Amino acid sequence: MLTLGAAGAGGSMTLIIFVVIMFVGMYFLSIRPQKKQQQKRQEMLKEMSKGDKVVTLGGIKGKIASIDRENKEVVVDCDGIYLTFDLNFIRRTTPADVATTDAVKDAKPAKVEEATETKDDKEEAPIEDKAADKETDTADKTDDAAKDDTKEETK
């Protein structure tokens, strides 16, 4: 009987350790990342300024016209339409200077890609055009024949 009592005490200690490990695991898997995300969001809202591009929770995109931090409101300019939102409804912001430099970087590679595509298209175009011309010639002949048949029927 002594062995049964000793085994029961060891089992309860294992259970307590298991429960503590579960709480520590939950902290590192859910609570800690959520706190980091909240801190990033608070920093983003503090760094917002007039002229920054924003996206609201509803998906509306625009530029910040003004910010009222006391009332926690932001006025967003959406192509000449001014909308007032609560600061908590801002999903994402992009600083004005970063947005313009990204647009310039994106525009340059696109021009290079267009130039390479046009060279490839010019090389392949004559082959495709010949095949397409043959198909359209045969289609035109059949269309002309169909038109002639309808003219004869109406007479």
JSON list of C-alpha atoms in Angstrom, two decimals:
[
{"chain": "A", "resi": 1, "resn": "MET", "atom": "CA", "xyz": [0.00, 0.00, 0.00]},
{"chain": "A", "resi": 2, "resn": "LEU", "atom": "CA", "xyz": [2.84, 2.37, 0.51]},
{"chain": "A", "resi": 3, "resn": "THR", "atom": "CA", "xyz": [3.78, 2.10, -3.12]},
{"chain": "A", "resi": 4, "resn": "LEU", "atom": "CA", "xyz": [0.30, 3.13, -4.22]},
{"chain": "A", "resi": 5, "resn": "GLY", "atom": "CA", "xyz": [0.38, 6.30, -2.10]},
{"chain": "A", "resi": 6, "resn": "ALA", "atom": "CA", "xyz": [3.80, 7.26, -3.39]},
{"chain": "A", "resi": 7, "resn": "ALA", "atom": "CA", "xyz": [2.72, 6.77, -6.98]},
{"chain": "A", "resi": 8, "resn": "GLY", "atom": "CA", "xyz": [-0.35, 8.99, -6.42]},
{"chain": "A", "resi": 9, "resn": "ALA", "atom": "CA", "xyz": [1.77, 11.86, -5.11]},
{"chain": "A", "resi": 10, "resn": "GLY", "atom": "CA", "xyz": [4.10, 11.63, -8.09]},
{"chain": "A", "resi": 11, "resn": "GLY", "atom": "CA", "xyz": [1.13, 11.68, -10.49]},
{"chain": "A", "resi": 12, "resn": "SER", "atom": "CA", "xyz": [-0.31, 14.87, -8.98]},
{"chain": "A", "resi": 13, "resn": "MET", "atom": "CA", "xyz": [3.08, 16.58, -9.22]},
{"chain": "A", "resi": 14, "resn": "THR", "atom": "CA", "xyz": [3.23, 15.65, -12.92]},
{"chain": "A", "resi": 15, "resn": "LEU", "atom": "CA", "xyz": [-0.24, 17.05, -13.44]},
{"chain": "A", "resi": 16, "resn": "ILE", "atom": "CA", "xyz": [0.71, 20.36, -11.79]},
{"chain": "A", "resi": 17, "resn": "ILE", "atom": "CA", "xyz": [3.84, 20.64, -13.94]},
{"chain": "A", "resi": 18, "resn": "PHE", "atom": "CA", "xyz": [1.80, 19.85, -17.05]},
{"chain": "A", "resi": 19, "resn": "VAL", "atom": "CA", "xyz": [-0.75, 22.61, -16.20]},
{"chain": "A", "resi": 20, "resn": "VAL", "atom": "CA", "xyz": [2.04, 25.15, -15.60]},
{"chain": "A", "resi": 21, "resn": "ILE", "atom": "CA", "xyz": [3.64, 24.24, -18.94]},
{"chain": "A", "resi": 22, "resn": "MET", "atom": "CA", "xyz": [0.26, 24.69, -20.65]},
{"chain": "A", "resi": 23, "resn": "PHE", "atom": "CA", "xyz": [-0.14, 28.22, -19.21]},
{"chain": "A", "resi": 24, "resn": "VAL", "atom": "CA", "xyz": [3.40, 29.18, -20.22]},
{"chain": "A", "resi": 25, "resn": "GLY", "atom": "CA", "xyz": [2.78, 27.80, -23.72]},
{"chain": "A", "resi": 26, "resn": "MET", "atom": "CA", "xyz": [-0.48, 29.75, -24.06]},
{"chain": "A", "resi": 27, "resn": "TYR", "atom": "CA", "xyz": [1.31, 32.93, -22.98]},
{"chain": "A", "resi": 28, "resn": "PHE", "atom": "CA", "xyz": [4.00, 32.56, -25.64]},
{"chain": "A", "resi": 29, "resn": "LEU", "atom": "CA", "xyz": [1.58, 31.44, -28.36]},
{"chain": "A", "resi": 30, "resn": "SER", "atom": "CA", "xyz": [-1.27, 33.91, -27.90]},
{"chain": "A", "resi": 31, "resn": "ILE", "atom": "CA", "xyz": [-0.84, 36.67, -25.33]},
{"chain": "A", "resi": 32, "resn": "ARG", "atom": "CA", "xyz": [2.71, 37.79, -26.12]},
{"chain": "A", "resi": 33, "resn": "PRO", "atom": "CA", "xyz": [2.28, 38.07, -29.93]},
{"chain": "A", "resi": 34, "resn": "GLN", "atom": "CA", "xyz": [-0.98, 39.95, -29.41]},
{"chain": "A", "resi": 35, "resn": "LYS", "atom": "CA", "xyz": [0.76, 42.49, -27.17]},
{"chain": "A", "resi": 36, "resn": "LYS", "atom": "CA", "xyz": [3.51, 42.98, -29.77]},
{"chain": "A", "resi": 37, "resn": "GLN", "atom": "CA", "xyz": [0.87, 43.54, -32.45]},
{"chain": "A", "resi": 38, "resn": "GLN", "atom": "CA", "xyz": [-0.92, 46.11, -30.28]},
{"chain": "A", "resi": 39, "resn": "GLN", "atom": "CA", "xyz": [2.36, 47.97, -29.69]},
{"chain": "A", "resi": 40, "resn": "LYS", "atom": "CA", "xyz": [3.08, 48.08, -33.45]},
{"chain": "A", "resi": 41, "resn": "ARG", "atom": "CA", "xyz": [-0.42, 49.41, -34.10]},
{"chain": "A", "resi": 42, "resn": "GLN", "atom": "CA", "xyz": [-0.07, 52.11, -31.44]},
{"chain": "A", "resi": 43, "resn": "GLU", "atom": "CA", "xyz": [3.26, 53.19, -32.95]},
{"chain": "A", "resi": 44, "resn": "MET", "atom": "CA", "xyz": [1.69, 53.30, -36.42]},
{"chain": "A", "resi": 45, "resn": "LEU", "atom": "CA", "xyz": [-1.16, 55.51, -35.16]},
{"chain": "A", "resi": 46, "resn": "LYS", "atom": "CA", "xyz": [1.28, 57.83, -33.35]},
{"chain": "A", "resi": 47, "resn": "GLU", "atom": "CA", "xyz": [3.46, 58.22, -36.45]},
{"chain": "A", "resi": 48, "resn": "MET", "atom": "CA", "xyz": [0.56, 59.08, -38.79]},
{"chain": "A", "resi": 49, "resn": "SER", "atom": "CA", "xyz": [0.75, 62.56, -40.24]},
{"chain": "A", "resi": 50, "resn": "LYS", "atom": "CA", "xyz": [-1.00, 64.72, -42.81]},
{"chain": "A", "resi": 51, "resn": "GLY", "atom": "CA", "xyz": [-0.45, 63.48, -46.37]},
{"chain": "A", "resi": 52, "resn": "ASP", "atom": "CA", "xyz": [0.13, 59.81, -45.48]},
{"chain": "A", "resi": 53, "resn": "LYS", "atom": "CA", "xyz": [-1.74, 57.20, -47.48]},
{"chain": "A", "resi": 54, "resn": "VAL", "atom": "CA", "xyz": [-4.16, 55.08, -45.43]},
{"chain": "A", "resi": 55, "resn": "VAL", "atom": "CA", "xyz": [-6.46, 52.11, -45.85]},
{"chain": "A", "resi": 56, "resn": "THR", "atom": "CA", "xyz": [-9.49, 51.83, -43.56]},
{"chain": "A", "resi": 57, "resn": "LEU", "atom": "CA", "xyz": [-11.03, 48.65, -42.21]},
{"chain": "A", "resi": 58, "resn": "GLY", "atom": "CA", "xyz": [-13.75, 49.01, -44.84]},
{"chain": "A", "resi": 59, "resn": "GLY", "atom": "CA", "xyz": [-11.13, 49.06, -47.61]},
{"chain": "A", "resi": 60, "resn": "ILE", "atom": "CA", "xyz": [-11.38, 52.78, -48.40]},
{"chain": "A", "resi": 61, "resn": "LYS", "atom": "CA", "xyz": [-8.06, 54.18, -49.62]},
{"chain": "A", "resi": 62, "resn": "GLY", "atom": "CA", "xyz": [-7.07, 57.82, -49.39]},
{"chain": "A", "resi": 63, "resn": "LYS", "atom": "CA", "xyz": [-4.74, 60.43, -47.97]},
{"chain": "A", "resi": 64, "resn": "ILE", "atom": "CA", "xyz": [-4.92, 61.97, -44.52]},
{"chain": "A", "resi": 65, "resn": "ALA", "atom": "CA", "xyz": [-6.28, 65.52, -44.67]},
{"chain": "A", "resi": 66, "resn": "SER", "atom": "CA", "xyz": [-6.19, 66.16, -40.92]},
{"chain": "A", "resi": 67, "resn": "ILE", "atom": "CA", "xyz": [-5.83, 64.34, -37.59]},
{"chain": "A", "resi": 68, "resn": "ASP", "atom": "CA", "xyz": [-7.56, 65.22, -34.32]},
{"chain": "A", "resi": 69, "resn": "ARG", "atom": "CA", "xyz": [-5.78, 63.17, -31.66]},
{"chain": "A", "resi": 70, "resn": "GLU", "atom": "CA", "xyz": [-7.90, 64.54, -28.79]},
{"chain": "A", "resi": 71, "resn": "ASN", "atom": "CA", "xyz": [-11.14, 63.23, -30.30]},
{"chain": "A", "resi": 72, "resn": "LYS", "atom": "CA", "xyz": [-9.34, 60.29, -31.95]},
{"chain": "A", "resi": 73, "resn": "GLU", "atom": "CA", "xyz": [-10.60, 61.22, -35.41]},
{"chain": "A", "resi": 74, "resn": "VAL", "atom": "CA", "xyz": [-8.92, 61.38, -38.79]},
{"chain": "A", "resi": 75, "resn": "VAL", "atom": "CA", "xyz": [-10.23, 63.03, -41.97]},
{"chain": "A", "resi": 76, "resn": "VAL", "atom": "CA", "xyz": [-9.37, 61.06, -45.12]},
{"chain": "A", "resi": 77, "resn": "ASP", "atom": "CA", "xyz": [-9.36, 62.60, -48.60]},
{"chain": "A", "resi": 78, "resn": "CYS", "atom": "CA", "xyz": [-10.65, 60.03, -51.12]},
{"chain": "A", "resi": 79, "resn": "ASP", "atom": "CA", "xyz": [-10.37, 61.73, -54.52]},
{"chain": "A", "resi": 80, "resn": "GLY", "atom": "CA", "xyz": [-11.87, 65.00, -53.30]},
{"chain": "A", "resi": 81, "resn": "ILE", "atom": "CA", "xyz": [-14.39, 63.41, -50.91]},
{"chain": "A", "resi": 82, "resn": "TYR", "atom": "CA", "xyz": [-13.53, 64.05, -47.28]},
{"chain": "A", "resi": 83, "resn": "LEU", "atom": "CA", "xyz": [-14.54, 61.29, -44.86]},
{"chain": "A", "resi": 84, "resn": "THR", "atom": "CA", "xyz": [-14.13, 61.36, -41.07]},
{"chain": "A", "resi": 85, "resn": "PHE", "atom": "CA", "xyz": [-13.09, 58.14, -39.36]},
{"chain": "A", "resi": 86, "resn": "ASP", "atom": "CA", "xyz": [-12.26, 57.05, -35.85]},
{"chain": "A", "resi": 87, "resn": "LEU", "atom": "CA", "xyz": [-8.52, 56.37, -35.48]},
{"chain": "A", "resi": 88, "resn": "ASN", "atom": "CA", "xyz": [-9.31, 52.75, -34.61]},
{"chain": "A", "resi": 89, "resn": "PHE", "atom": "CA", "xyz": [-10.76, 52.25, -38.11]},
{"chain": "A", "resi": 90, "resn": "ILE", "atom": "CA", "xyz": [-7.39, 52.78, -39.82]},
{"chain": "A", "resi": 91, "resn": "ARG", "atom": "CA", "xyz": [-5.99, 49.43, -40.90]},
{"chain": "A", "resi": 92, "resn": "ARG", "atom": "CA", "xyz": [-2.70, 50.46, -42.49]},
{"chain": "A", "resi": 93, "resn": "THR", "atom": "CA", "xyz": [-0.70, 53.60, -43.24]},
{"chain": "A", "resi": 94, "resn": "THR", "atom": "CA", "xyz": [2.10, 54.37, -45.66]},
{"chain": "A", "resi": 95, "resn": "PRO", "atom": "CA", "xyz": [4.14, 57.53, -45.11]},
{"chain": "A", "resi": 96, "resn": "ALA", "atom": "CA", "xyz": [3.88, 60.03, -47.98]},
{"chain": "A", "resi": 97, "resn": "ASP", "atom": "CA", "xyz": [7.62, 60.02, -48.78]},
{"chain": "A", "resi": 98, "resn": "VAL", "atom": "CA", "xyz": [7.80, 56.20, -48.85]},
{"chain": "A", "resi": 99, "resn": "ALA", "atom": "CA", "xyz": [4.76, 55.96, -51.13]},
{"chain": "A", "resi": 100, "resn": "THR", "atom": "CA", "xyz": [6.30, 58.25, -53.75]},
{"chain": "A", "resi": 101, "resn": "THR", "atom": "CA", "xyz": [9.67, 56.44, -53.75]},
{"chain": "A", "resi": 102, "resn": "ASP", "atom": "CA", "xyz": [7.94, 53.05, -54.08]},
{"chain": "A", "resi": 103, "resn": "ALA", "atom": "CA", "xyz": [5.95, 54.32, -57.06]},
{"chain": "A", "resi": 104, "resn": "VAL", "atom": "CA", "xyz": [9.16, 55.48, -58.77]},
{"chain": "A", "resi": 105, "resn": "LYS", "atom": "CA", "xyz": [10.88, 52.15, -58.11]},
{"chain": "A", "resi": 106, "resn": "ASP", "atom": "CA", "xyz": [7.88, 50.20, -59.43]},
{"chain": "A", "resi": 107, "resn": "ALA", "atom": "CA", "xyz": [7.66, 52.32, -62.59]},
{"chain": "A", "resi": 108, "resn": "LYS", "atom": "CA", "xyz": [11.25, 51.74, -63.75]},
{"chain": "A", "resi": 109, "resn": "PRO", "atom": "CA", "xyz": [11.19, 47.91, -63.87]},
{"chain": "A", "resi": 110, "resn": "ALA", "atom": "CA", "xyz": [7.82, 47.96, -65.62]},
{"chain": "A", "resi": 111, "resn": "LYS", "atom": "CA", "xyz": [9.29, 49.96, -68.51]},
{"chain": "A", "resi": 112, "resn": "VAL", "atom": "CA", "xyz": [12.17, 47.50, -68.86]},
{"chain": "A", "resi": 113, "resn": "GLU", "atom": "CA", "xyz": [9.75, 44.56, -68.93]},
{"chain": "A", "resi": 114, "resn": "GLU", "atom": "CA", "xyz": [7.59, 46.28, -71.58]},
{"chain": "A", "resi": 115, "resn": "ALA", "atom": "CA", "xyz": [10.64, 46.82, -73.78]},
{"chain": "A", "resi": 116, "resn": "THR", "atom": "CA", "xyz": [11.65, 43.16, -73.61]},
{"chain": "A", "resi": 117, "resn": "GLU", "atom": "CA", "xyz": [8.11, 42.01, -74.28]},
{"chain": "A", "resi": 118, "resn": "THR", "atom": "CA", "xyz": [7.80, 44.17, -77.39]},
{"chain": "A", "resi": 119, "resn": "LYS", "atom": "CA", "xyz": [11.03, 42.75, -78.82]},
{"chain": "A", "resi": 120, "resn": "ASP", "atom": "CA", "xyz": [9.77, 39.21, -78.29]},
{"chain": "A", "resi": 121, "resn": "ASP", "atom": "CA", "xyz": [6.39, 40.09, -79.77]},
{"chain": "A", "resi": 122, "resn": "LYS", "atom": "CA", "xyz": [7.97, 41.57, -82.90]},
{"chain": "A", "resi": 123, "resn": "GLU", "atom": "CA", "xyz": [9.96, 38.40, -83.52]},
{"chain": "A", "resi": 124, "resn": "GLU", "atom": "CA", "xyz": [6.93, 36.13, -83.11]},
{"chain": "A", "resi": 125, "resn": "ALA", "atom": "CA", "xyz": [4.42, 38.42, -84.82]},
{"chain": "A", "resi": 126, "resn": "PRO", "atom": "CA", "xyz": [5.18, 37.59, -88.48]},
{"chain": "A", "resi": 127, "resn": "ILE", "atom": "CA", "xyz": [4.70, 33.84, -87.92]},
{"chain": "A", "resi": 128, "resn": "GLU", "atom": "CA", "xyz": [1.39, 34.35, -86.14]},
{"chain": "A", "resi": 129, "resn": "ASP", "atom": "CA", "xyz": [0.21, 36.95, -88.65]},
{"chain": "A", "resi": 130, "resn": "LYS", "atom": "CA", "xyz": [0.67, 34.58, -91.60]},
{"chain": "A", "resi": 131, "resn": "ALA", "atom": "CA", "xyz": [-1.39, 31.89, -89.94]},
{"chain": "A", "resi": 132, "resn": "ALA", "atom": "CA", "xyz": [-4.02, 34.41, -88.87]},
{"chain": "A", "resi": 133, "resn": "ASP", "atom": "CA", "xyz": [-4.20, 35.88, -92.41]},
{"chain": "A", "resi": 134, "resn": "LYS", "atom": "CA", "xyz": [-4.86, 32.44, -93.89]},
{"chain": "A", "resi": 135, "resn": "GLU", "atom": "CA", "xyz": [-7.65, 31.82, -91.39]},
{"chain": "A", "resi": 136, "resn": "THR", "atom": "CA", "xyz": [-9.29, 35.21, -92.02]},
{"chain": "A", "resi": 137, "resn": "ASP", "atom": "CA", "xyz": [-9.08, 34.74, -95.81]},
{"chain": "A", "resi": 138, "resn": "THR", "atom": "CA", "xyz": [-10.94, 31.45, -95.62]},
{"chain": "A", "resi": 139, "resn": "ALA", "atom": "CA", "xyz": [-13.45, 32.92, -93.17]},
{"chain": "A", "resi": 140, "resn": "ASP", "atom": "CA", "xyz": [-14.03, 35.92, -95.48]},
{"chain": "A", "resi": 141, "resn": "LYS", "atom": "CA", "xyz": [-14.66, 33.61, -98.45]},
{"chain": "A", "resi": 142, "resn": "THR", "atom": "CA", "xyz": [-17.24, 31.59, -96.54]},
{"chain": "A", "resi": 143, "resn": "ASP", "atom": "CA", "xyz": [-18.90, 34.77, -95.27]},
{"chain": "A", "resi": 144, "resn": "ASP", "atom": "CA", "xyz": [-19.09, 36.17, -98.83]},
{"chain": "A", "resi": 145, "resn": "ALA", "atom": "CA", "xyz": [-20.66, 32.93, -100.04]},
{"chain": "A", "resi": 146, "resn": "ALA", "atom": "CA", "xyz": [-23.23, 33.06, -97.27]},
{"chain": "A", "resi": 147, "resn": "LYS", "atom": "CA", "xyz": [-24.10, 36.66, -98.17]},
{"chain": "A", "resi": 148, "resn": "ASP", "atom": "CA", "xyz": [-24.51, 35.76, -101.85]},
{"chain": "A", "resi": 149, "resn": "ASP", "atom": "CA", "xyz": [-26.91, 32.93, -100.94]},
{"chain": "A", "resi": 150, "resn": "THR", "atom": "CA", "xyz": [-29.11, 35.28, -98.92]},
{"chain": "A", "resi": 151, "resn": "LYS", "atom": "CA", "xyz": [-29.23, 37.80, -101.77]},
{"chain": "A", "resi": 152, "resn": "GLU", "atom": "CA", "xyz": [-30.41, 35.16, -104.22]},
{"chain": "A", "resi": 153, "resn": "GLU", "atom": "CA", "xyz": [-33.10, 33.95, -101.84]},
{"chain": "A", "resi": 154, "resn": "THR", "atom": "CA", "xyz": [-34.55, 37.43, -101.37]},
{"chain": "A", "resi": 155, "resn": "LYS", "atom": "CA", "xyz": [-34.85, 38.01, -105.14]}
]
